Short mmCIF file of C-alpha atoms in Angstrom, two decimals:
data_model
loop_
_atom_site.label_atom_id
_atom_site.label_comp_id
_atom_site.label_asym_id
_atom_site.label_seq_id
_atom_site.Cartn_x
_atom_site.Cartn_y
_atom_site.Cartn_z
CA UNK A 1 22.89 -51.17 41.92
CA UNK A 2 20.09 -49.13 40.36
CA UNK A 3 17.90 -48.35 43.45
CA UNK A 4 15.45 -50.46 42.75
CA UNK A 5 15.94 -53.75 43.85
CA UNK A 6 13.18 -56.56 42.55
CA UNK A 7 12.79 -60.24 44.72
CA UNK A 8 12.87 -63.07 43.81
CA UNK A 9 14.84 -63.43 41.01
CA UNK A 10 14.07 -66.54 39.79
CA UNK A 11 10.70 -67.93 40.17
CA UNK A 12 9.72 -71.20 38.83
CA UNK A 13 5.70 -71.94 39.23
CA UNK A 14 3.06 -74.65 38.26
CA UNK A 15 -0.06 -73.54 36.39
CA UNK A 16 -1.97 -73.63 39.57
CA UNK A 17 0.27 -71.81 41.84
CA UNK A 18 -0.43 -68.22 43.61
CA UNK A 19 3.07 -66.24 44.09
CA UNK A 20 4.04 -62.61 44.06
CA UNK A 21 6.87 -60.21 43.03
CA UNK A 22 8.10 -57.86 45.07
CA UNK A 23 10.00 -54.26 43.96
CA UNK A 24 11.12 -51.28 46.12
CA UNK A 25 12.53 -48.60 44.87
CA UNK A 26 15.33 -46.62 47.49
CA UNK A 27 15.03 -43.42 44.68
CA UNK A 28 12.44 -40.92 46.70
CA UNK A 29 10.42 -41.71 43.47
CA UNK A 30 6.47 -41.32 42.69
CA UNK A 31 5.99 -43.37 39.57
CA UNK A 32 6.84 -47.07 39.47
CA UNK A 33 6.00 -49.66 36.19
CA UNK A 34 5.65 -53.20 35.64
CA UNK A 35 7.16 -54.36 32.37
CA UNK A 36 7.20 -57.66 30.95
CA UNK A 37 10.06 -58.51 28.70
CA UNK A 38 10.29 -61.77 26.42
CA UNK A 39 12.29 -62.67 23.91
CA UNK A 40 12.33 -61.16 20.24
CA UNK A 41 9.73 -58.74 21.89
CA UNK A 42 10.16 -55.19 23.09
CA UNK A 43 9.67 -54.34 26.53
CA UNK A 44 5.83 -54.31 27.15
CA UNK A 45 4.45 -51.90 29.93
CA UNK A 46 1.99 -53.51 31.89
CA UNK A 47 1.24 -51.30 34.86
CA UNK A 48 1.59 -48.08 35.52
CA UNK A 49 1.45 -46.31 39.41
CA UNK A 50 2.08 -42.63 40.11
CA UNK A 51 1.17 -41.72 44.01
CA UNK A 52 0.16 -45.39 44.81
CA UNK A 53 -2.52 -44.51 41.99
CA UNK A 54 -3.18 -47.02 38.98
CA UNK A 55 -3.05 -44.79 36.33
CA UNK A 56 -2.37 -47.27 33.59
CA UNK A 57 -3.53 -50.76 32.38
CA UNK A 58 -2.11 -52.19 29.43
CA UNK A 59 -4.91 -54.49 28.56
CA UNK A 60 -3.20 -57.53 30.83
CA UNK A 61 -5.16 -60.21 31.50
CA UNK A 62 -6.40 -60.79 34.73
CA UNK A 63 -4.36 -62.81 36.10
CA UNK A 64 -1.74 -60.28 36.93
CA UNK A 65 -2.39 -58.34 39.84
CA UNK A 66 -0.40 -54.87 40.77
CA UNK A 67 -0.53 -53.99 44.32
CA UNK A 68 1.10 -50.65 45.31
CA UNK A 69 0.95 -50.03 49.14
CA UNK A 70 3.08 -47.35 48.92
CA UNK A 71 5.18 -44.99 46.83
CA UNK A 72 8.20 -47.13 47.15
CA UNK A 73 7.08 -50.59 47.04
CA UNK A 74 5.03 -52.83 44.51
CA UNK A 75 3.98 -56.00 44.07
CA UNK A 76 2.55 -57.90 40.70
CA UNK A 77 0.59 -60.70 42.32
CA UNK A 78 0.54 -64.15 39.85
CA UNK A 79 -2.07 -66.82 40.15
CA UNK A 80 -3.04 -69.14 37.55
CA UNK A 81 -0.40 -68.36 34.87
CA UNK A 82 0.03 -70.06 31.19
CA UNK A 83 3.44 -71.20 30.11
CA UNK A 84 3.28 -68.52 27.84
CA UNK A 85 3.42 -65.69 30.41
CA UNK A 86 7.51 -66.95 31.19
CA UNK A 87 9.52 -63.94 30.49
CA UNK A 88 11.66 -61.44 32.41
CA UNK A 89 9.42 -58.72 34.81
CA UNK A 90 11.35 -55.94 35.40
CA UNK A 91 10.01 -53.38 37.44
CA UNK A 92 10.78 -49.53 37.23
CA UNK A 93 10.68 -46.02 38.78
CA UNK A 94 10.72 -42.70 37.92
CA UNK A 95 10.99 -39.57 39.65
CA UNK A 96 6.72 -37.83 38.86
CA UNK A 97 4.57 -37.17 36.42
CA UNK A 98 6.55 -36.69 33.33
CA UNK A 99 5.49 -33.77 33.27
CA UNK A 100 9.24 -33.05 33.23
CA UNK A 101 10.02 -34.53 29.77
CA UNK A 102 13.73 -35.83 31.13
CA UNK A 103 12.07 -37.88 33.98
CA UNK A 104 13.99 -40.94 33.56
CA UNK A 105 12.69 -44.55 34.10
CA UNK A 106 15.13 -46.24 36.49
CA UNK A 107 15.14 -49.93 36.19
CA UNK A 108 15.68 -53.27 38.39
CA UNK A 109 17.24 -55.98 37.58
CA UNK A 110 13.95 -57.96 37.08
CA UNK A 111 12.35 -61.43 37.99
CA UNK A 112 12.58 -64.45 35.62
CA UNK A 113 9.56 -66.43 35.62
CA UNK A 114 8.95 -69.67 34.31
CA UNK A 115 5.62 -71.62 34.11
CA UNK A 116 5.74 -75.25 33.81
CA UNK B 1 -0.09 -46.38 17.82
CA UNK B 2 2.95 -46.97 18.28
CA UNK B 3 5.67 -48.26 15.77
CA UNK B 4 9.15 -47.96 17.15
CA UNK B 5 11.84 -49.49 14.81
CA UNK B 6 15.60 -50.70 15.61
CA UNK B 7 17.88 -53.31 13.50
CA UNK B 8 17.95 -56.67 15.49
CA UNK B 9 21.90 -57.13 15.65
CA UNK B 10 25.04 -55.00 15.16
CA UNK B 11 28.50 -56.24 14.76
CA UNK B 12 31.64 -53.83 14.99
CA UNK B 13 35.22 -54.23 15.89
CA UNK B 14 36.79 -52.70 18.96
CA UNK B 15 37.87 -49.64 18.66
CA UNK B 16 35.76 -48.15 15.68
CA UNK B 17 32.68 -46.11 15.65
CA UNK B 18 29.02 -47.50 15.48
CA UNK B 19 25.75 -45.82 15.09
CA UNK B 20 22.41 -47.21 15.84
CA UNK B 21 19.63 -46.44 14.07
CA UNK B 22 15.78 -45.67 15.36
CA UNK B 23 12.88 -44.81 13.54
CA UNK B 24 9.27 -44.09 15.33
CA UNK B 25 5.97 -43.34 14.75
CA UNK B 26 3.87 -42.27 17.68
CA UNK B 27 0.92 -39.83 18.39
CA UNK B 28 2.61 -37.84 20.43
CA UNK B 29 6.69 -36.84 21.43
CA UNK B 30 7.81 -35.73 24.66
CA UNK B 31 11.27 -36.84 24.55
CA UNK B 32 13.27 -40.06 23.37
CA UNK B 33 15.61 -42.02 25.60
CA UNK B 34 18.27 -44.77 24.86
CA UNK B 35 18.87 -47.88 27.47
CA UNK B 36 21.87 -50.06 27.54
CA UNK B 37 20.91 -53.70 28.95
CA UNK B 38 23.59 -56.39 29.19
CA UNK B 39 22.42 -60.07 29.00
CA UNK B 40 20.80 -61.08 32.36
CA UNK B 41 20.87 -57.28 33.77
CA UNK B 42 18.80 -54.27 34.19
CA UNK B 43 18.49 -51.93 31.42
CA UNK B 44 20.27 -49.09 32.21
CA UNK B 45 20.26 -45.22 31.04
CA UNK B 46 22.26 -43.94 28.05
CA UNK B 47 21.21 -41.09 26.75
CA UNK B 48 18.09 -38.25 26.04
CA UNK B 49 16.88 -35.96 23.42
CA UNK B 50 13.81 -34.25 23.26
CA UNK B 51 14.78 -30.90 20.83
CA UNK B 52 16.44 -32.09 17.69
CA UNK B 53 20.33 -31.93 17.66
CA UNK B 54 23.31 -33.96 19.06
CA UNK B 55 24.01 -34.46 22.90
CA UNK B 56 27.14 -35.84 23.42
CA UNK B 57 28.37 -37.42 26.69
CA UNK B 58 31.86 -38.87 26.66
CA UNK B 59 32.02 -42.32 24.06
CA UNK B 60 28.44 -42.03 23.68
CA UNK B 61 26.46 -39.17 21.54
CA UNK B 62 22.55 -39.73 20.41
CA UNK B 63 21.46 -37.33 17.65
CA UNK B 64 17.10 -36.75 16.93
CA UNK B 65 15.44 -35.69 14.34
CA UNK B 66 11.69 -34.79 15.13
CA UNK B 67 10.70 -34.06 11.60
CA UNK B 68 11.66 -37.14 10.46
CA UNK B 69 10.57 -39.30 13.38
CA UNK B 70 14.44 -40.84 13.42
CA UNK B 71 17.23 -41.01 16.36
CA UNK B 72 20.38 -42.74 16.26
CA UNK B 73 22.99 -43.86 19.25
CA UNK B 74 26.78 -43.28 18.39
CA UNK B 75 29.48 -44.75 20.09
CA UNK B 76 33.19 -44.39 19.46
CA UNK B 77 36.20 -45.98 20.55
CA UNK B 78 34.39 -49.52 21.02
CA UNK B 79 34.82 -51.57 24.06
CA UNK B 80 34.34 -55.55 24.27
CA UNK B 81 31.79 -54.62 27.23
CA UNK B 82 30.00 -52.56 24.94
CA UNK B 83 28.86 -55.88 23.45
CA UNK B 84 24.91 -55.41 24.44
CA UNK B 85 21.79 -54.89 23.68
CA UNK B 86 21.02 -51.29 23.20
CA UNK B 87 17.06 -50.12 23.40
CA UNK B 88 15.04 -46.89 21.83
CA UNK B 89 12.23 -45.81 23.51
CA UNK B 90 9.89 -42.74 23.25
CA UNK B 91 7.67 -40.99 25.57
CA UNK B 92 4.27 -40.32 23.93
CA UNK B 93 2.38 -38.43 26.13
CA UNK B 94 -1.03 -39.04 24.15
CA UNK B 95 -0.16 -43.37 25.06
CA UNK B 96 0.68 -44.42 28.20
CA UNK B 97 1.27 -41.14 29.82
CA UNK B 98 4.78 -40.54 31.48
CA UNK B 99 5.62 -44.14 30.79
CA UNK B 100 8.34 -45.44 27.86
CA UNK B 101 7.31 -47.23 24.82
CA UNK B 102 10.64 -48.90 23.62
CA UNK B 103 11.65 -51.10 20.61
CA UNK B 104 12.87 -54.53 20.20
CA UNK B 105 16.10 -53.80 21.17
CA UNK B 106 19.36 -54.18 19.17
CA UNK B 107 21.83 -56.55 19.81
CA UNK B 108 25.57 -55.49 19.35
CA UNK B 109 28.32 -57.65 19.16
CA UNK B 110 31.92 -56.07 19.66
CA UNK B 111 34.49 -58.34 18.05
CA UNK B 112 38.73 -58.35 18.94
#
């Protein structure tokens, strides 16, 4: 148990589909990530939120959608994928601004997606 | 840019010693971090330098060199459940802020 706790899963979706993934984080923290992992590849940051903020966007295409209502949830909304995009989405916290070089990122134990 | 650099696998026998090797290359430094991440899990904390030196903490030590741009992760007294994949990453303040850039991960294998 890491504190942040990511739903659903598993999530299998047609190329057509809408869906959304869900984190919350039980840390206290102000930061919280989207990364995308897939095989062979390192970890890819996506999306970046400090204070419900968007402070970072990694280039990803459109049809991801980060939604941060508040400091201790966020969501990565999916429509109209590509087969490609299946991978592991692990979402992350941290405690501020990194200011603090030691601020560690705090993992959960991240969505699989597969588009068929 | 960023250029983060990690062998792919590892293999070691339980109970030696095994020391994992980083090199990076990134704008800026503000402190590098090693993640453990067993197959199908979260990855979790391991270890962070930011001045150059060894930190030790228990089986696990991580040593930096900022002049050189190079890191490695030592662990003693090997466990079968150390059998994972074990992740670099830096904090480069001048690219993506506060967030982690991290390598491709390598993949030990702790043998009986």
């Amino acid at each position: 148990e890491t504190g942040v706790t990511q739903t659903p899963r598993h999530l299998v979706m047609g190329m057509t589909n809408k869906k959304s993934l869900k984190c919350e984080q039980h840390l206290g923290h102000n930061a919280m990530y989207w990364y995308k992992q897939s095989a062979k590849k390192p970890l890819e940051l996506m999306f970046v939120y400090s204070l419900e903020e968007r402070v970072e966007n990694n280039s990803v295409p459109s049809r991801f959608s980060p939604e941060c209502p508040n400091s201790s949830h966020l969501f990565l909304h999916l429509h109209t994928l590509q087969p490609e995009d299946s991978a592991l989405y692990l979402c992350a916290s941290s405690q501020a601004t990194g200011l603090v070089s030691g601020d560690t990122i705090y993992f959960g134990e991240g969505s699989w997606l597969t588009v068929v | 840019g960023q250029n983060i650099d990690q062998p792919t696998e590892m293999t070691a026998t339980e109970g030696a010693i095994v020391q994992i090797n980083c090199t990076y290359q990134t704008s800026g430094f503000n402190g590098l971090f090693w993640y453990q991440q067993h197959a199908g899990e979260a990855p979790t904390f391991l270890s962070y330098n930011v001045l150059d030196g060894l930190e030790e903490k228990g089986r696990f030590s991580s040593f930096l060199s900022r002049s050189k741009g190079y890191s490695y992760l030592l662990l003693k007294e090997l466990q079968m459940k150390d059998s994972a994949s074990y992740l670099c990453a830096v904090r480069d303040p001048s690219n993506s802020g506060y967030a982690l850039n991290f390598g491709k991960g390598t993949s030990l294998l702790v043998t009986p």
